[in-house]
XYZ file of C-alpha atoms in Angstrom:
470
model
C 100.719 104.876 148.126
C 100.607 103.411 151.596
C 99.105 99.960 152.142
C 95.949 101.332 153.751
C 95.616 104.106 151.172
C 96.081 101.636 148.309
C 93.369 99.307 149.614
C 91.074 102.244 150.342
C 91.525 103.860 146.920
C 90.985 100.597 145.086
C 88.034 99.753 147.283
C 86.258 102.844 145.964
C 86.306 101.155 142.589
C 85.663 97.568 143.667
C 83.238 97.728 146.581
C 80.043 97.552 144.558
C 77.028 98.106 146.768
C 79.095 99.203 149.782
C 78.231 102.497 151.404
C 80.977 104.986 152.168
C 80.564 104.255 155.876
C 81.281 100.521 155.443
C 84.370 100.903 153.251
C 86.842 101.726 156.093
C 85.608 98.738 158.108
C 86.085 96.407 155.120
C 89.586 97.759 154.510
C 90.443 97.289 158.199
C 89.163 93.699 158.051
C 91.300 92.859 155.005
C 94.424 94.395 156.553
C 93.760 92.492 159.765
C 93.345 89.090 158.132
C 96.444 89.777 156.021
C 98.365 90.415 159.240
C 99.626 93.726 157.850
C 98.377 95.951 160.646
C 101.893 97.057 161.563
C 102.439 98.040 157.892
C 99.157 99.879 157.343
C 100.928 103.260 157.182
C 103.994 102.042 155.273
C 104.397 102.845 151.603
C 103.688 99.841 149.431
C 107.021 100.207 147.636
C 108.824 99.634 150.948
C 107.142 96.274 151.556
C 108.957 93.018 150.932
C 108.075 90.782 148.012
C 105.979 88.461 150.181
C 104.116 91.366 151.764
C 103.384 92.835 148.344
C 101.935 89.461 147.367
C 99.702 89.470 150.436
C 98.619 93.042 149.720
C 97.750 92.072 146.137
C 95.671 89.155 147.425
C 93.858 91.510 149.788
C 93.101 93.921 146.941
C 91.642 91.021 144.959
C 89.497 89.783 147.853
C 88.262 93.147 149.102
C 84.608 93.910 148.651
C 83.412 90.298 148.417
C 84.649 89.866 144.855
C 82.747 86.946 143.355
C 85.484 85.918 140.903
C 89.152 86.153 141.943
C 92.114 85.151 139.761
C 95.392 84.501 141.576
C 98.574 83.786 139.636
C 101.004 81.993 141.960
C 99.924 83.998 145.029
C 102.411 82.373 147.409
C 105.465 82.691 145.174
C 108.321 84.342 147.074
C 106.758 83.749 150.502
C 108.424 81.946 153.373
C 106.755 78.734 154.661
C 105.027 80.544 157.525
C 103.576 83.237 155.265
C 102.552 80.604 152.712
C 100.675 78.639 155.351
C 98.966 81.846 156.546
C 97.942 82.633 152.964
C 96.474 79.148 152.592
C 94.411 79.670 155.741
C 93.295 83.062 154.388
C 92.141 81.604 151.064
C 90.419 78.709 152.792
C 88.517 81.129 155.000
C 87.633 83.576 152.209
C 86.654 81.150 149.435
C 83.084 80.758 150.587
C 80.725 82.399 148.087
C 83.529 83.020 145.590
C 85.034 81.390 142.533
C 88.831 81.455 142.889
C 91.021 80.515 139.927
C 94.513 79.830 141.279
C 97.700 78.813 139.485
C 100.625 77.323 141.352
C 103.719 75.165 140.977
C 103.342 73.716 144.493
C 101.540 70.374 144.383
C 100.693 70.446 148.084
C 99.142 73.895 147.626
C 96.969 72.695 144.756
C 95.976 69.566 146.670
C 95.058 71.546 149.775
C 93.223 74.514 148.215
C 91.744 73.073 145.041
C 88.231 71.722 144.907
C 88.862 70.898 141.259
C 92.394 70.571 139.926
C 93.583 70.785 136.341
C 97.090 70.467 134.952
C 98.452 72.513 132.051
C 101.566 71.779 130.023
C 102.824 73.417 126.878
C 100.199 76.149 127.221
C 97.329 73.661 126.913
C 94.945 71.996 129.339
C 96.142 68.438 129.822
C 93.865 66.884 132.446
C 91.300 67.613 135.129
C 89.118 65.819 137.673
C 89.947 63.227 140.324
C 89.558 59.459 140.873
C 90.446 56.543 143.114
C 92.894 53.725 142.546
C 91.938 50.292 143.900
C 94.595 47.562 143.955
C 93.677 43.907 144.585
C 96.353 41.306 145.408
C 95.401 38.040 143.692
C 95.453 34.672 145.375
C 96.412 31.445 143.625
C 92.813 30.742 142.531
C 91.842 34.327 141.674
C 88.800 34.724 139.400
C 89.564 37.955 137.546
C 86.388 37.987 135.443
C 84.147 37.481 138.492
C 85.949 40.232 140.391
C 85.538 42.591 137.439
C 81.828 41.703 137.205
C 81.354 42.413 140.888
C 83.167 45.756 140.673
C 81.041 46.812 137.680
C 77.889 45.804 139.491
C 78.491 48.404 142.196
C 80.566 50.932 140.189
C 79.459 50.702 136.551
C 82.022 53.251 135.371
C 84.949 51.469 136.981
C 87.604 50.234 134.599
C 90.355 47.680 134.782
C 93.636 49.514 134.555
C 95.966 46.555 134.513
C 96.269 42.905 135.418
C 99.913 42.129 135.813
C 101.471 39.496 138.005
C 99.717 39.133 141.345
C 97.924 42.514 141.213
C 94.717 43.834 139.736
C 94.357 47.589 139.366
C 90.977 49.326 138.940
C 90.077 52.980 138.459
C 87.017 54.068 140.442
C 85.500 57.435 139.423
C 84.877 59.893 142.211
C 81.139 60.330 141.529
C 80.623 56.739 142.691
C 82.126 57.160 146.160
C 78.738 56.503 147.777
C 78.871 52.935 146.415
C 82.371 52.139 147.623
C 81.141 50.916 151.018
C 78.886 48.267 149.455
C 81.630 47.237 147.048
C 84.201 46.794 149.797
C 81.695 44.888 151.948
C 80.937 42.500 149.059
C 84.639 41.978 148.376
C 85.257 41.293 152.053
C 82.421 38.723 152.205
C 83.580 36.853 149.099
C 87.363 37.070 149.476
C 87.948 33.326 149.513
C 85.533 32.554 146.652
C 87.036 35.293 144.484
C 90.634 34.433 145.325
C 91.549 37.827 146.873
C 94.509 37.947 149.207
C 94.112 41.670 150.070
C 92.845 44.901 148.574
C 93.062 48.645 149.164
C 92.079 51.998 147.653
C 94.096 55.215 147.438
C 94.344 58.512 145.592
C 97.374 59.047 143.425
C 99.541 61.916 144.688
C 99.682 65.173 142.781
C 103.445 64.875 142.320
C 103.069 61.548 140.531
C 100.355 62.898 138.251
C 102.310 66.051 137.445
C 105.492 64.165 136.624
C 103.662 61.654 134.418
C 101.879 64.419 132.535
C 105.180 66.208 131.956
C 106.763 63.043 130.590
C 103.812 62.384 128.318
C 103.881 65.912 126.918
C 107.656 65.813 126.379
C 107.400 62.527 124.508
C 104.388 63.757 122.455
C 102.249 60.802 123.592
C 98.459 60.752 123.430
C 97.345 62.120 126.800
C 93.779 60.948 126.482
C 94.718 57.460 125.390
C 97.012 57.065 128.430
C 94.724 57.831 131.378
C 96.222 58.593 134.781
C 94.511 57.270 137.907
C 93.918 60.588 139.664
C 92.958 62.844 136.751
C 90.807 62.515 133.654
C 92.010 63.965 130.381
C 90.316 66.207 127.853
C 92.429 65.908 124.713
C 91.146 64.950 121.292
C 92.220 61.468 120.351
C 94.974 61.057 117.795
C 95.763 57.873 115.958
C 98.877 56.069 117.212
C 100.150 52.577 116.625
C 100.193 51.223 120.153
C 101.706 47.890 121.027
C 99.650 45.212 122.690
C 101.502 45.673 125.979
C 100.771 49.380 126.040
C 97.124 48.738 125.220
C 96.754 46.186 127.987
C 98.455 48.514 130.437
C 96.382 51.632 129.763
C 93.251 50.846 127.786
C 91.262 49.968 130.880
C 90.729 53.597 131.890
C 87.428 55.429 131.388
C 87.165 59.218 131.422
C 85.015 60.895 134.014
C 85.122 64.037 131.899
C 85.902 63.228 128.278
C 85.312 64.336 124.723
C 83.673 61.994 122.261
C 84.566 61.875 118.593
C 81.419 63.879 117.761
C 82.567 66.796 119.906
C 80.224 66.044 122.818
C 81.549 66.610 126.320
C 80.716 63.895 128.844
C 80.566 65.655 132.212
C 81.102 64.146 135.629
C 77.404 63.446 136.135
C 77.432 61.458 132.856
C 75.338 64.080 131.029
C 76.200 65.058 127.480
C 77.040 68.691 126.720
C 77.214 69.626 123.056
C 80.216 71.867 122.368
C 79.865 74.796 120.002
C 81.848 74.667 116.784
C 82.182 76.752 113.645
C 80.093 79.916 113.360
C 78.269 79.236 116.635
C 81.595 79.104 118.475
C 82.740 82.389 116.898
C 79.449 84.033 117.866
C 79.823 82.775 121.437
C 83.361 84.136 121.646
C 82.279 87.448 120.134
C 79.417 87.756 122.611
C 81.733 86.997 125.533
C 84.273 89.603 124.448
C 81.526 92.147 123.736
C 79.991 91.574 127.165
C 83.400 91.916 128.833
C 84.065 95.161 126.979
C 80.606 96.506 127.799
C 81.059 95.814 131.523
C 84.482 97.437 131.475
C 83.077 100.489 129.693
C 80.198 100.738 132.153
C 82.579 100.691 135.099
C 84.890 103.252 133.471
C 82.290 105.496 131.878
C 84.374 108.628 132.358
C 87.111 107.284 130.101
C 84.582 106.282 127.448
C 82.926 109.706 127.584
C 86.321 111.365 127.238
C 87.177 109.171 124.247
C 84.062 110.401 122.463
C 83.985 114.016 123.669
C 87.622 114.974 123.079
C 87.612 114.109 119.327
C 84.159 115.700 118.993
C 85.286 118.941 120.642
C 88.388 119.183 118.474
C 86.372 118.415 115.335
C 83.841 121.144 116.134
C 86.667 123.566 116.950
C 88.390 122.801 113.644
C 85.138 123.401 111.739
C 84.561 126.705 113.546
C 88.090 127.849 112.757
C 87.751 126.763 109.131
C 84.481 128.687 108.769
C 85.643 131.758 110.703
C 88.933 132.470 108.980
C 88.507 133.507 105.359
C 89.901 131.384 102.625
C 91.930 132.632 99.710
C 88.809 133.283 97.695
C 87.480 135.589 100.464
C 90.601 137.762 100.762
C 89.852 141.402 99.862
C 92.063 143.459 97.643
C 94.989 145.236 99.270
C 94.834 149.030 99.006
C 98.269 150.399 98.130
C 99.415 153.474 100.029
C 102.796 154.804 101.094
C 101.488 155.245 104.658
C 101.331 151.453 105.131
C 105.135 151.406 105.349
C 105.145 153.802 108.309
C 107.121 157.083 108.493
C 109.370 157.256 105.444
C 111.742 159.632 103.687
C 111.050 160.360 100.016
C 113.919 161.901 98.040
C 112.664 164.244 95.278
C 115.384 165.076 92.758
C 115.018 168.298 90.693
C 118.002 169.464 88.688
C 118.727 173.215 88.826
C 117.568 175.323 85.898
C 114.663 173.090 84.913
C 111.524 174.472 83.339
C 108.375 175.577 85.168
C 106.495 172.387 84.242
C 109.040 170.144 85.978
C 109.019 172.419 89.030
C 105.212 172.425 89.216
C 104.997 168.639 88.889
C 107.632 168.161 91.615
C 105.651 170.446 93.943
C 102.416 168.497 93.360
C 104.310 165.253 94.031
C 105.668 166.577 97.311
C 102.268 167.927 98.427
C 100.770 164.459 98.745
C 103.500 163.128 101.038
C 102.171 164.635 104.275
C 99.024 162.495 104.079
C 101.207 159.409 103.587
C 103.310 159.856 106.767
C 106.309 160.833 104.669
C 108.453 163.921 104.244
C 110.350 164.940 101.156
C 114.015 165.692 100.787
C 114.870 168.005 97.894
C 118.035 166.916 96.185
C 119.689 167.494 92.836
C 121.393 164.163 92.154
C 119.335 161.075 93.178
C 122.130 158.479 92.733
C 124.699 160.433 94.715
C 122.155 161.001 97.549
C 121.286 157.322 97.887
C 124.934 156.220 97.906
C 125.920 158.859 100.466
C 123.028 158.083 102.853
C 123.567 154.366 102.595
C 127.213 154.797 103.532
C 126.311 157.075 106.452
C 123.243 155.332 107.913
C 123.499 151.784 106.606
C 120.441 149.589 107.094
C 118.399 152.355 108.810
C 118.242 154.368 105.609
C 117.264 151.258 103.668
C 114.240 150.786 105.952
C 113.114 154.439 105.806
C 113.577 155.072 102.103
C 110.877 153.162 100.160
C 110.095 155.251 97.076
C 111.451 158.350 95.363
C 111.159 160.389 92.166
C 113.373 162.369 89.816
C 112.090 165.209 87.598
C 114.072 166.407 84.615
C 113.355 168.231 81.374
C 114.008 171.350 79.416
C 112.110 174.556 79.239
C 109.620 173.127 76.796
C 106.412 171.209 77.447
C 108.104 167.828 77.906
C 109.092 166.570 81.378
C 110.794 163.279 82.168
C 109.756 161.700 85.493
C 111.583 158.661 86.937
C 109.966 156.676 89.814
C 112.398 154.879 92.174
C 111.475 152.024 94.551
C 113.197 149.865 97.180
C 113.013 146.261 95.910
C 113.227 144.788 99.426
C 109.660 145.784 100.292
C 106.378 144.284 99.078
C 104.440 146.244 96.427
C 106.997 149.098 96.401
C 107.169 149.197 92.589
C 103.415 149.656 92.241
C 103.390 152.224 95.086
C 106.173 154.294 93.484
C 104.350 154.331 90.144
C 101.075 155.200 91.924
C 102.684 158.261 93.566
C 103.883 159.588 90.183
C 100.540 158.896 88.454
C 98.683 160.569 91.318
C 100.821 163.708 90.923
C 100.114 163.847 87.187
C 96.364 163.338 87.776
C 96.219 166.057 90.434
C 98.073 168.481 88.155
C 95.624 167.873 85.324
C 92.322 167.432 87.232
C 92.845 169.566 90.305
C 94.068 169.141 93.876
C 91.011 167.111 94.934
C 91.544 164.399 92.342
C 93.276 161.160 93.299
C 93.911 157.641 92.073
C 93.146 154.614 94.286
C 95.361 151.610 93.586
C 94.798 148.050 94.883
C 96.314 144.593 94.563
C 93.866 141.693 94.061
C 94.837 138.111 95.014
C 95.808 135.767 92.229
C 92.939 133.548 90.978
C 92.778 130.086 92.504
C 94.120 127.127 90.578
C 92.280 123.799 90.122
C 93.770 122.196 93.258
C 92.802 125.129 95.492
C 89.291 125.218 94.053
C 88.777 121.512 94.725
C 90.087 121.858 98.286
C 87.735 124.765 99.009
C 84.767 122.746 97.722
C 85.651 119.898 100.077
C 85.824 122.235 103.080
C 82.474 123.723 102.182
């Protein structure tokens, strides 16, 4: 798809509450702020990697999306395009919640209102704070300075007191009290023994590197607090040395977990975390709600998932009920005409008695109704061998049954019925033709014998299967 077409087609799915008339204007606005106007009619596959990134960001932002997730949006962009993307996100973040991942510390520092650091697939720290360093004079009163700091910033903690420096961590929610604290320190510098003091925010690079080192060395992240970020790890028991304790134990979390599983938020309120069955129910509800919203937005797919199996199931039931089973199969009426036009050799040796001649005539008289014609021969075996040699397979297809009549001048006649064993039911059909001739000779020309073949009775397995289908 082209860039404009891609945005427009996706906007039809994402622009909730937008009328069809407003959609083109919104798409034009996104393409304009992405600075892709000269590429609006270019196919998206022809765009460079950075342009594809910008187009993906535009697709995420289009339609005033309230929640946008961006995974390294500026990766692969040149510095100019990265700066333009930062300006775009800064201008479009109003009224949205944007979750952004990045490896650029300056990008996180510039765009993030709240920054967290992950390492090893786990959340390591979040929040922000201030670092105040006081240079001690010869007569510095550390306890009085600490009391004064706590008076204005109760949550402030002493990070370290080494050499000529005091280091305090000031949580960010107390920034409105910093002015009074600094004024008090300035007024009492000589009494407190302060040579100089200053406050700063630790850089993101320093925090990131320290977190990486702590994770690599498997140290307790929560026990070793960093100045700029507050950690959210459960405490583990470690045997710390006194030097390590004095260096790091002065930190206090702005956002921390207590041993009872209670989260202390930035406004110092306690939030009870769900555990056990309540946590599983919360997770189940969240996943169910996500799935329900997805199904509601893609109702055609859900309908198809239910209708297609239902249609095929109904069709299978109709077919199963329409076509007869083995127990419904009628008997098969045997008749020579079912094999099509055939040739029936009738062998009658010369000089036979009148009874053999009469029986052969009755046999031949019934062939016209069976789509067959007779061939009068004297030697049946010699006729079959000769015709097979002359015609080959054609004779084998046309010759299905035959009969041979022999006997003396007395009242006894020997009749032999011949059949082609390559056809179905030919043996029964050949015998039926001979029996029919005998019956007609005895009972009259209008008499006949009807012969049929019934299916074999069902076994136990077939009976059980038919009961299940019923």
